[in-house]
Coordinates of C-alpha atoms and ligand atoms in Angstrom, one line a residue:
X1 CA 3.3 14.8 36.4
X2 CA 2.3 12.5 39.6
X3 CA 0.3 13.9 41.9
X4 CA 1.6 11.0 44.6
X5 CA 3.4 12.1 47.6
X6 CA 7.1 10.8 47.5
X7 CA 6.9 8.9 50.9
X8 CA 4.1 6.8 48.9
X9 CA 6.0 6.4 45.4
X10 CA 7.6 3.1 45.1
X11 CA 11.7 2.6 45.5
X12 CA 13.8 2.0 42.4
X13 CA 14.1 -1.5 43.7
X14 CA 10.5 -2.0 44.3
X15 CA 9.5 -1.0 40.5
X16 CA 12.0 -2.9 38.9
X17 CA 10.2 -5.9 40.7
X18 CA 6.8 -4.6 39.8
X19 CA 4.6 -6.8 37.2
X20 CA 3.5 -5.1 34.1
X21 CA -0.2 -5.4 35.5
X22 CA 0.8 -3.9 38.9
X23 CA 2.3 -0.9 36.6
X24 CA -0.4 -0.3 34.7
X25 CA -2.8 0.1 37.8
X26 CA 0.5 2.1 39.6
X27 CA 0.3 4.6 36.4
X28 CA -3.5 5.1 36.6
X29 CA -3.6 5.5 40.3
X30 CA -0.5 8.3 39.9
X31 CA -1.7 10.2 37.0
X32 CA -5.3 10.5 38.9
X33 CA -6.9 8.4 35.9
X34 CA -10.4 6.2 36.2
X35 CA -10.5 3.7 34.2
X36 CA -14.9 4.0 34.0
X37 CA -14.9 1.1 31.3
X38 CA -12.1 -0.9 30.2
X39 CA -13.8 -4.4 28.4
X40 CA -12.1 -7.2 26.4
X41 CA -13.3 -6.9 22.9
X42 CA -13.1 -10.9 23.0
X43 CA -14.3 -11.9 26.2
X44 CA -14.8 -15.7 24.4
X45 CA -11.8 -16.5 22.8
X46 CA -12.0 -18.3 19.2
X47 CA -15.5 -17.5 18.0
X48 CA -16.4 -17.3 14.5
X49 CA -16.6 -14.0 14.8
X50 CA -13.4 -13.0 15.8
X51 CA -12.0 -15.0 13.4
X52 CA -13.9 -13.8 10.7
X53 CA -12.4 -10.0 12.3
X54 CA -8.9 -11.4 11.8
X55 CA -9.3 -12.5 8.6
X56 CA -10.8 -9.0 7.4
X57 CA -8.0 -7.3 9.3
X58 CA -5.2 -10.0 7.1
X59 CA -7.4 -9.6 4.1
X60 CA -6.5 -5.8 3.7
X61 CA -3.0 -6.1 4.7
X62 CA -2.3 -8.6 2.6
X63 CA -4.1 -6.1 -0.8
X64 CA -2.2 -3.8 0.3
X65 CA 0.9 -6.0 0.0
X66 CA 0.1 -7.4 -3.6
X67 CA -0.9 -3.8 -4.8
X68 CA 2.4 -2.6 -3.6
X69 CA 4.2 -5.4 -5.5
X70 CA 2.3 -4.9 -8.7
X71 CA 3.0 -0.8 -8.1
X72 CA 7.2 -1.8 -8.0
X73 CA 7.1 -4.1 -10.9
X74 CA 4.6 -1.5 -12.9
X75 CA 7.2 1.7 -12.1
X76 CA 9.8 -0.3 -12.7
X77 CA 8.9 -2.6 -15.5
X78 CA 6.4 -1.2 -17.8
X79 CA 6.4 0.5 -20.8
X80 CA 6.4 4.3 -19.9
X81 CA 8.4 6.1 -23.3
X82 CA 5.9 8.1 -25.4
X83 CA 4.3 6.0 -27.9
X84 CA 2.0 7.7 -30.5
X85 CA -1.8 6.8 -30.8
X86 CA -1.6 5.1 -34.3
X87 CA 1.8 3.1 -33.1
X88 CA 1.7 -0.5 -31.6
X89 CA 2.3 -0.2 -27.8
X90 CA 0.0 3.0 -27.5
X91 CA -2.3 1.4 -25.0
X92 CA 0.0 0.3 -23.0
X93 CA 1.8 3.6 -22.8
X94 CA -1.4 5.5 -21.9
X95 CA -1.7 2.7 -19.4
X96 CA 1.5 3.8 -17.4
X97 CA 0.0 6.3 -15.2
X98 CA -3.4 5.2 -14.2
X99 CA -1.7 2.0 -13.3
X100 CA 1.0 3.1 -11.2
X101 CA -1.6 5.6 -9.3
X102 CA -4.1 3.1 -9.2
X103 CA -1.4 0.4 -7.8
X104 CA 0.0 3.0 -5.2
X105 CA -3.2 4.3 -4.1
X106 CA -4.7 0.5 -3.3
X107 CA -1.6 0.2 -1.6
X108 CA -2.3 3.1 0.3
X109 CA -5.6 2.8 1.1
X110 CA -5.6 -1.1 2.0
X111 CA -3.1 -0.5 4.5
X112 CA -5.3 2.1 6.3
X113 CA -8.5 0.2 6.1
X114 CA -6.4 -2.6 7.8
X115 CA -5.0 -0.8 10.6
X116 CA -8.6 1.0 11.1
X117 CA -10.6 -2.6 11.1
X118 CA -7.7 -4.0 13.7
X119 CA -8.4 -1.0 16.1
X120 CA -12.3 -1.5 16.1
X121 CA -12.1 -4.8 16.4
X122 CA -8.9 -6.1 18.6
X123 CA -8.0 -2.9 20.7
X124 CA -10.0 -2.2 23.6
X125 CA -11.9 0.7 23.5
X126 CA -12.3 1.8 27.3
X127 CA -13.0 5.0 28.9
X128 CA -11.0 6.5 31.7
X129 CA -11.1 10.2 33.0
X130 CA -8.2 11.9 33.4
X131 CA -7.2 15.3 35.0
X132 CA -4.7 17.2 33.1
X133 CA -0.9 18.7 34.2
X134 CA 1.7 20.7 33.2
X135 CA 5.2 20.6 32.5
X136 CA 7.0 17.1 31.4
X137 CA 6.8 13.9 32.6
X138 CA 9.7 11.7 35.2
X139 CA 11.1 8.6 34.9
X140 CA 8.2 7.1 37.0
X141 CA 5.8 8.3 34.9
X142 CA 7.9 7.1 31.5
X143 CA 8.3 3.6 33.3
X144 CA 4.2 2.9 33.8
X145 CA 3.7 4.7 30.3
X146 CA 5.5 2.1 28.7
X147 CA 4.0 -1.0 30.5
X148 CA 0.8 0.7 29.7
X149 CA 1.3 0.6 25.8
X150 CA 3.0 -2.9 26.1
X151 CA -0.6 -3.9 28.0
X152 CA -2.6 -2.3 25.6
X153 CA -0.4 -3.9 22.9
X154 CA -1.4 -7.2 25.0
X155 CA -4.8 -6.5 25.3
X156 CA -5.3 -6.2 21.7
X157 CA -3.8 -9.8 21.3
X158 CA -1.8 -8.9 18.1
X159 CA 0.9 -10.7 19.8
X160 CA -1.3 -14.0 19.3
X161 CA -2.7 -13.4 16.1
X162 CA 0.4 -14.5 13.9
X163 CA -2.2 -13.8 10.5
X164 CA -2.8 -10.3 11.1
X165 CA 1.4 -10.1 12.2
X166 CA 2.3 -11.6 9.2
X167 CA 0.0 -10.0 6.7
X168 CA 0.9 -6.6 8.2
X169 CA 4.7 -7.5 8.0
X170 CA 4.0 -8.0 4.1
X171 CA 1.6 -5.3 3.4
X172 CA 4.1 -2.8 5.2
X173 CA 7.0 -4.3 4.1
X174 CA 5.8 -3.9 0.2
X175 CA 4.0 -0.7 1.1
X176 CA 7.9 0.9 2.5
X177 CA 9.8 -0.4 -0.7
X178 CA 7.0 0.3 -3.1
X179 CA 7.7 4.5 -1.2
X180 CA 11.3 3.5 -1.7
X181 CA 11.7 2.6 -5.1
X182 CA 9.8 6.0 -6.0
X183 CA 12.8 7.6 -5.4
X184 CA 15.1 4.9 -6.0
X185 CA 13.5 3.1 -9.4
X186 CA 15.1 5.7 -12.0
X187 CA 18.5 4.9 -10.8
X188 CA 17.9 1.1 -11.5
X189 CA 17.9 2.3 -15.2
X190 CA 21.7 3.0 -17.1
X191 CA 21.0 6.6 -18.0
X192 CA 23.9 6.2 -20.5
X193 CA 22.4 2.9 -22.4
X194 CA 21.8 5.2 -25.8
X195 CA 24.7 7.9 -25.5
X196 CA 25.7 6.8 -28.9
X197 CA 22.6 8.6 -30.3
X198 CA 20.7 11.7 -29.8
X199 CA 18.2 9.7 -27.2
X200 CA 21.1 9.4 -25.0
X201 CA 21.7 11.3 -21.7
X202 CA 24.4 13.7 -23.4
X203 CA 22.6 14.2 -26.5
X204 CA 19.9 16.3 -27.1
X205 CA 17.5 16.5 -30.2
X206 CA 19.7 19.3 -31.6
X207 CA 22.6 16.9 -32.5
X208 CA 22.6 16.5 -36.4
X209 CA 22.4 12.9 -37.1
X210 CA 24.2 12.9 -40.5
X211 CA 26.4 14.6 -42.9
X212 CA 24.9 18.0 -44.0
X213 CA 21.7 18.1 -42.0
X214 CA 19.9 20.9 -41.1
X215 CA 18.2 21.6 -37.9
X216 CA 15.9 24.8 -38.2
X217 CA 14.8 27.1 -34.8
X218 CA 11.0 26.2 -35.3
X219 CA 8.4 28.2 -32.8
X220 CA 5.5 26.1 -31.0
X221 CA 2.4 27.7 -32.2
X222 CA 0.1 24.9 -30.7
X223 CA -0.9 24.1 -34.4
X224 CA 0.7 21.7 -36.9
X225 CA 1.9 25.2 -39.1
X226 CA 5.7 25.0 -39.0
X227 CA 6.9 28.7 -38.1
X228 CA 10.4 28.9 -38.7
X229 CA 12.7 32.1 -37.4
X230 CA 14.4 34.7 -39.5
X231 CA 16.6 37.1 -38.3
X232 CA 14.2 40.2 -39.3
X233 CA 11.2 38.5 -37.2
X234 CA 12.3 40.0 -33.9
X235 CA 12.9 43.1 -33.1
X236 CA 16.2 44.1 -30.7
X237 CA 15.6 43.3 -27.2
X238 CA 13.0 40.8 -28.2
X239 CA 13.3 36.5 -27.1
X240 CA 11.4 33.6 -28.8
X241 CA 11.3 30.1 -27.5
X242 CA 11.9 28.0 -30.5
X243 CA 12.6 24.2 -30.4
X244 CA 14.7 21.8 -33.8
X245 CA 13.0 21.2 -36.8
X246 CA 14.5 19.3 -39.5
X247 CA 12.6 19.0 -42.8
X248 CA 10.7 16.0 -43.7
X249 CA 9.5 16.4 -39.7
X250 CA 6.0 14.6 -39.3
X251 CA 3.7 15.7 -36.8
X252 CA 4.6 12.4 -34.9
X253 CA 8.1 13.4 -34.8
X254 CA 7.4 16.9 -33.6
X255 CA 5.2 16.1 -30.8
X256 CA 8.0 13.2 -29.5
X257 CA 10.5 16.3 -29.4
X258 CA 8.5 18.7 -27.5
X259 CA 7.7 15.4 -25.0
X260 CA 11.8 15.8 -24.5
X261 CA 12.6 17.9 -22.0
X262 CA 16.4 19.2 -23.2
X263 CA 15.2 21.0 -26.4
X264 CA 13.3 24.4 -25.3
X265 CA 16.2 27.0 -26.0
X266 CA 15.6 30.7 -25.8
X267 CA 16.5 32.7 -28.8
X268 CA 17.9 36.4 -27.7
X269 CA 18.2 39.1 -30.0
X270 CA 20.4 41.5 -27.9
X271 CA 19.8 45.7 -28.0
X272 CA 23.1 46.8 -30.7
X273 CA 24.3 48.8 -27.4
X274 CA 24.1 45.7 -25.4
X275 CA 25.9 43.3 -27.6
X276 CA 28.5 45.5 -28.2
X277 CA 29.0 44.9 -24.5
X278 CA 29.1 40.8 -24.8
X279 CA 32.0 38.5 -22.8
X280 CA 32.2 35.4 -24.9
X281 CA 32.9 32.1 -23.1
X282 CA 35.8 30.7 -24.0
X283 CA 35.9 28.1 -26.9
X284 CA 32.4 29.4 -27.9
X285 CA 32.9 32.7 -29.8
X286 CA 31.4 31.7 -32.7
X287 CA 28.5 30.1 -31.1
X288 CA 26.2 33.3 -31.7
X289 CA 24.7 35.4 -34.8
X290 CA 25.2 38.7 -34.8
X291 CA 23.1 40.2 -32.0
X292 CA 21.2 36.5 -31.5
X293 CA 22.4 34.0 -28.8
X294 CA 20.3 30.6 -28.1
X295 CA 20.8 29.6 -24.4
X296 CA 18.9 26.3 -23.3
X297 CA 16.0 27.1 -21.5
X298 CA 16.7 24.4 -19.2
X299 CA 17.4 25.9 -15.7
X300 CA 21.2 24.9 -14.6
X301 CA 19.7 24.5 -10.8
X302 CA 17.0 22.0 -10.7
X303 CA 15.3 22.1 -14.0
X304 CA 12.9 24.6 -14.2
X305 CA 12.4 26.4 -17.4
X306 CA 13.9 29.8 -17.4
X307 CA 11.4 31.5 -19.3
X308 CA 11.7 34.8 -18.5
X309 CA 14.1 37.6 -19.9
X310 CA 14.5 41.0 -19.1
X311 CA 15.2 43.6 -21.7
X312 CA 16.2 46.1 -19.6
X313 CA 18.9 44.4 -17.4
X314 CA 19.6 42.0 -20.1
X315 CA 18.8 39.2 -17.1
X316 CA 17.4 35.8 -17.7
X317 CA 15.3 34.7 -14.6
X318 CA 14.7 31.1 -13.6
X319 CA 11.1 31.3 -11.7
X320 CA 11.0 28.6 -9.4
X321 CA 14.0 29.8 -7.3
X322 CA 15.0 32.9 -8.7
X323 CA 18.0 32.2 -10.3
X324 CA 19.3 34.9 -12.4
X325 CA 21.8 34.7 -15.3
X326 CA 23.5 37.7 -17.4
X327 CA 22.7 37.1 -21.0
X328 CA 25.6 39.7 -22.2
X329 CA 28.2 37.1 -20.2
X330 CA 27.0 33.5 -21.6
X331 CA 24.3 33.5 -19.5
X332 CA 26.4 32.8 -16.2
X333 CA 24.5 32.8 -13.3
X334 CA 24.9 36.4 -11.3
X335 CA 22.3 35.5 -8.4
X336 CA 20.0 32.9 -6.8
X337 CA 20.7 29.0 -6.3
X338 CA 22.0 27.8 -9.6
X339 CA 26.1 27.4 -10.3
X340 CA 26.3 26.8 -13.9
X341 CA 25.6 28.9 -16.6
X342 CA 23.1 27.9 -19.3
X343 CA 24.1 25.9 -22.1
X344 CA 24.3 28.0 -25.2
X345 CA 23.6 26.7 -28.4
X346 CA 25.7 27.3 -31.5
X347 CA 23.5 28.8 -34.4
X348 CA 23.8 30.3 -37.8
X349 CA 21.7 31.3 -40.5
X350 CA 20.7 29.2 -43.3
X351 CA 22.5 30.8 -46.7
X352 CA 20.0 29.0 -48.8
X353 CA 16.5 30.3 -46.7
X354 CA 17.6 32.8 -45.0
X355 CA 15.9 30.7 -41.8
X356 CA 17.9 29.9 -38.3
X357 CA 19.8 27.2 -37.6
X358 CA 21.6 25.5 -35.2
X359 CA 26.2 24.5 -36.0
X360 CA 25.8 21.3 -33.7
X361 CA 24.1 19.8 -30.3
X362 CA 24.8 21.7 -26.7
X363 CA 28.5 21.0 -26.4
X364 CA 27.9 20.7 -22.4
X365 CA 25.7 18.7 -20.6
X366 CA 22.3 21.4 -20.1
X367 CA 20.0 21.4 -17.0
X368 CA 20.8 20.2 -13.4
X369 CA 24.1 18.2 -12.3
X370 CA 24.7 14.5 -12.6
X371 CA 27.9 12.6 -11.7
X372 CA 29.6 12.8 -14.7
X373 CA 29.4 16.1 -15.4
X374 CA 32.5 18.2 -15.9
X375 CA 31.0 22.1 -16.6
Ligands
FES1 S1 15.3 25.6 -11.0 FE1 15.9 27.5 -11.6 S2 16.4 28.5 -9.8 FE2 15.9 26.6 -9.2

């Protein structure tokens, strides 16, 4: 606020003639501040010095720039699928994360070391004293606050310094679309280029792949025993979080599955009382076993994995939001975010083992919306 009489402030007129110099010393003098030290950080113009300061300052802008650049074309380009360690291209898969940090972080921190060398070295560092007011600022006050950033831009002489203008223009420049194509890079990729085959968008690894195949409920037990499910293994009221198995399976070919994230389901077996209460979704009345249902485990919101049933309420709760879905009404959601019920998964049991397994894939698309999807 000014602490100038209004017989001494200057007319409309009088400060749109004003210089930007005469503002600058017009917005001191109103907002009571004394300037104790205000020194050129060049007072000789074009010594080595300062040049050697500019070309420090262009230096880091310009990393910055290139590590940006190399971050895009990593994200974008390399090889980021799950490769196994005794399969050609493993390196370069375990690659994929250390360089894209590595790239982004450079990025990152090039740019600041940059903008913190050109303050020490080009902006002038002076000391005023100023007494402090309340309430908001006039249009006087805006008017000299401007010229006195434009002067301090000035002072710093970035507007004659077109190396450290255009390296920052670059290293900015890369720095925003390397931030941009973190959101943006995934969609550069045609998320239906395999839908003919179970790695495709609308597949998932429960599709059977030929004639007459079988695709066993397998448990994760964190060891390479496969631990298939029978009916008599759970007791009513109980869930299991089993994942496909198909025989012949190697280790390999297990771990690549539970990289995916569509295949978690959540086998249910419902209390007898409970079940008897069931409302089948249309078209999938067959989809269960008795008293089991297998509902993807795959949150219908944003992904999450609902991992958590409740006996007594027959309720399947989603953590991260607290979406809720009703396990005796195909798992349509009855609370919380999420729209869409979970995707249930046909199953039957094997007459020649006696083990679980599942009709067919998900015939609806499991997890969070995408554009084409109809349920
Ligand atoms: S992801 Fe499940 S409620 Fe949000």
């Amino acid at each position: 606020m000014s602490t100038q009489k209004p017989e001494e402030l200057p007319s409309e007129e009088e400060l749109a003639q004003m210089s930007r110099d005469e503002l600058v010393k017009l917005g001191s003098k109103l907002d009571g501040v004394e300037l104790v030290e205000y020194p050129d950080p060049w007072p000789v113009k074009g010594t080595r010095a300062e040049k050697r300061a500019e070309r420090m300052v262009a230096f880091w802008f310009a990393l910055s720039g290139l590590a940006g650049l190399a971050f895009v074309v990593a994200f974008i380009w390399w090889p980021a699928k799950y490769v196994a360690p005794d399969e050609d291209g493993h390196l370069m898969y375990s690659l994929y994360t250390p360089v894209i940090g590595l790239t982004l972080g450079v990025a990152i921190l090039a740019v600041g070391i940059g903008v913190l060398n050109y303050t020490r070295k080009f902006v002038p560092h002076e000391i005023a004293v100023q007494e402090r007011h309340d309430g908001g600022s006039n249009e006087l006050d805006k008017a000299t606050i401007l010229a006195n950033l434009a002067d301090a831009g000035n002072r710093s002489t970035i507007s004659r310094r077109p190396m450290i203008k255009r390296s920052l223009a670059f290293g900015g420049g890369v720095l925003g679309l390397a931030l941009t194509a973190l959101p943006l890079g995934s969609l550069l990729r045609n998320p239906h280029a395999q839908s003919d085959n179970k790695d495709g968008l609308i597949h998932t690894p429960w599709q059977h792949t030929k004639e007459g195949e079988k695709v066993f409920l397998r448990r994760a037990t964190g060891t390479d025993e496969v631990s298939l499910v029978r009916p008599e293994d759970m007791d009513a009221g109980a869930m299991d979080t089993v994942f496909p198995y198909r025989e012949g399976d190697t280790a390999h070919d297990w771990t690549k599955m539970l990289l995916r994230g569509d295949s978690p389901v959540m086998l249910i077996r419902l209390r007898p009382a409970d079940a008897a209460r069931v409302i089948k979704h249309e078209g999938q009345e067959d989809f269960n076993y008795g008293d089991f249902y297998a509902y993807t485990k795959i949150c219908s919101h944003v992904g999450c994995p609902t991992s958590l049933y409740e006996q007594r309420t027959n309720r399947i709760l989603c953590p991260c939001h607290q979406s809720q879905f009703d396990a005796l009404q195909y798992a349509k959601p009855v609370f919380g975010p999420a729209t869409r019920k979970l995707a249930q998964l046909p199953i039957a049991v094997d007459e020649e083992t006696g083990y679980f397994i599942s009709t067919g894939d998900f015939i609806e698309p499991i997890g969070p919306a995408y554009w084409e999807r109809k349920s």
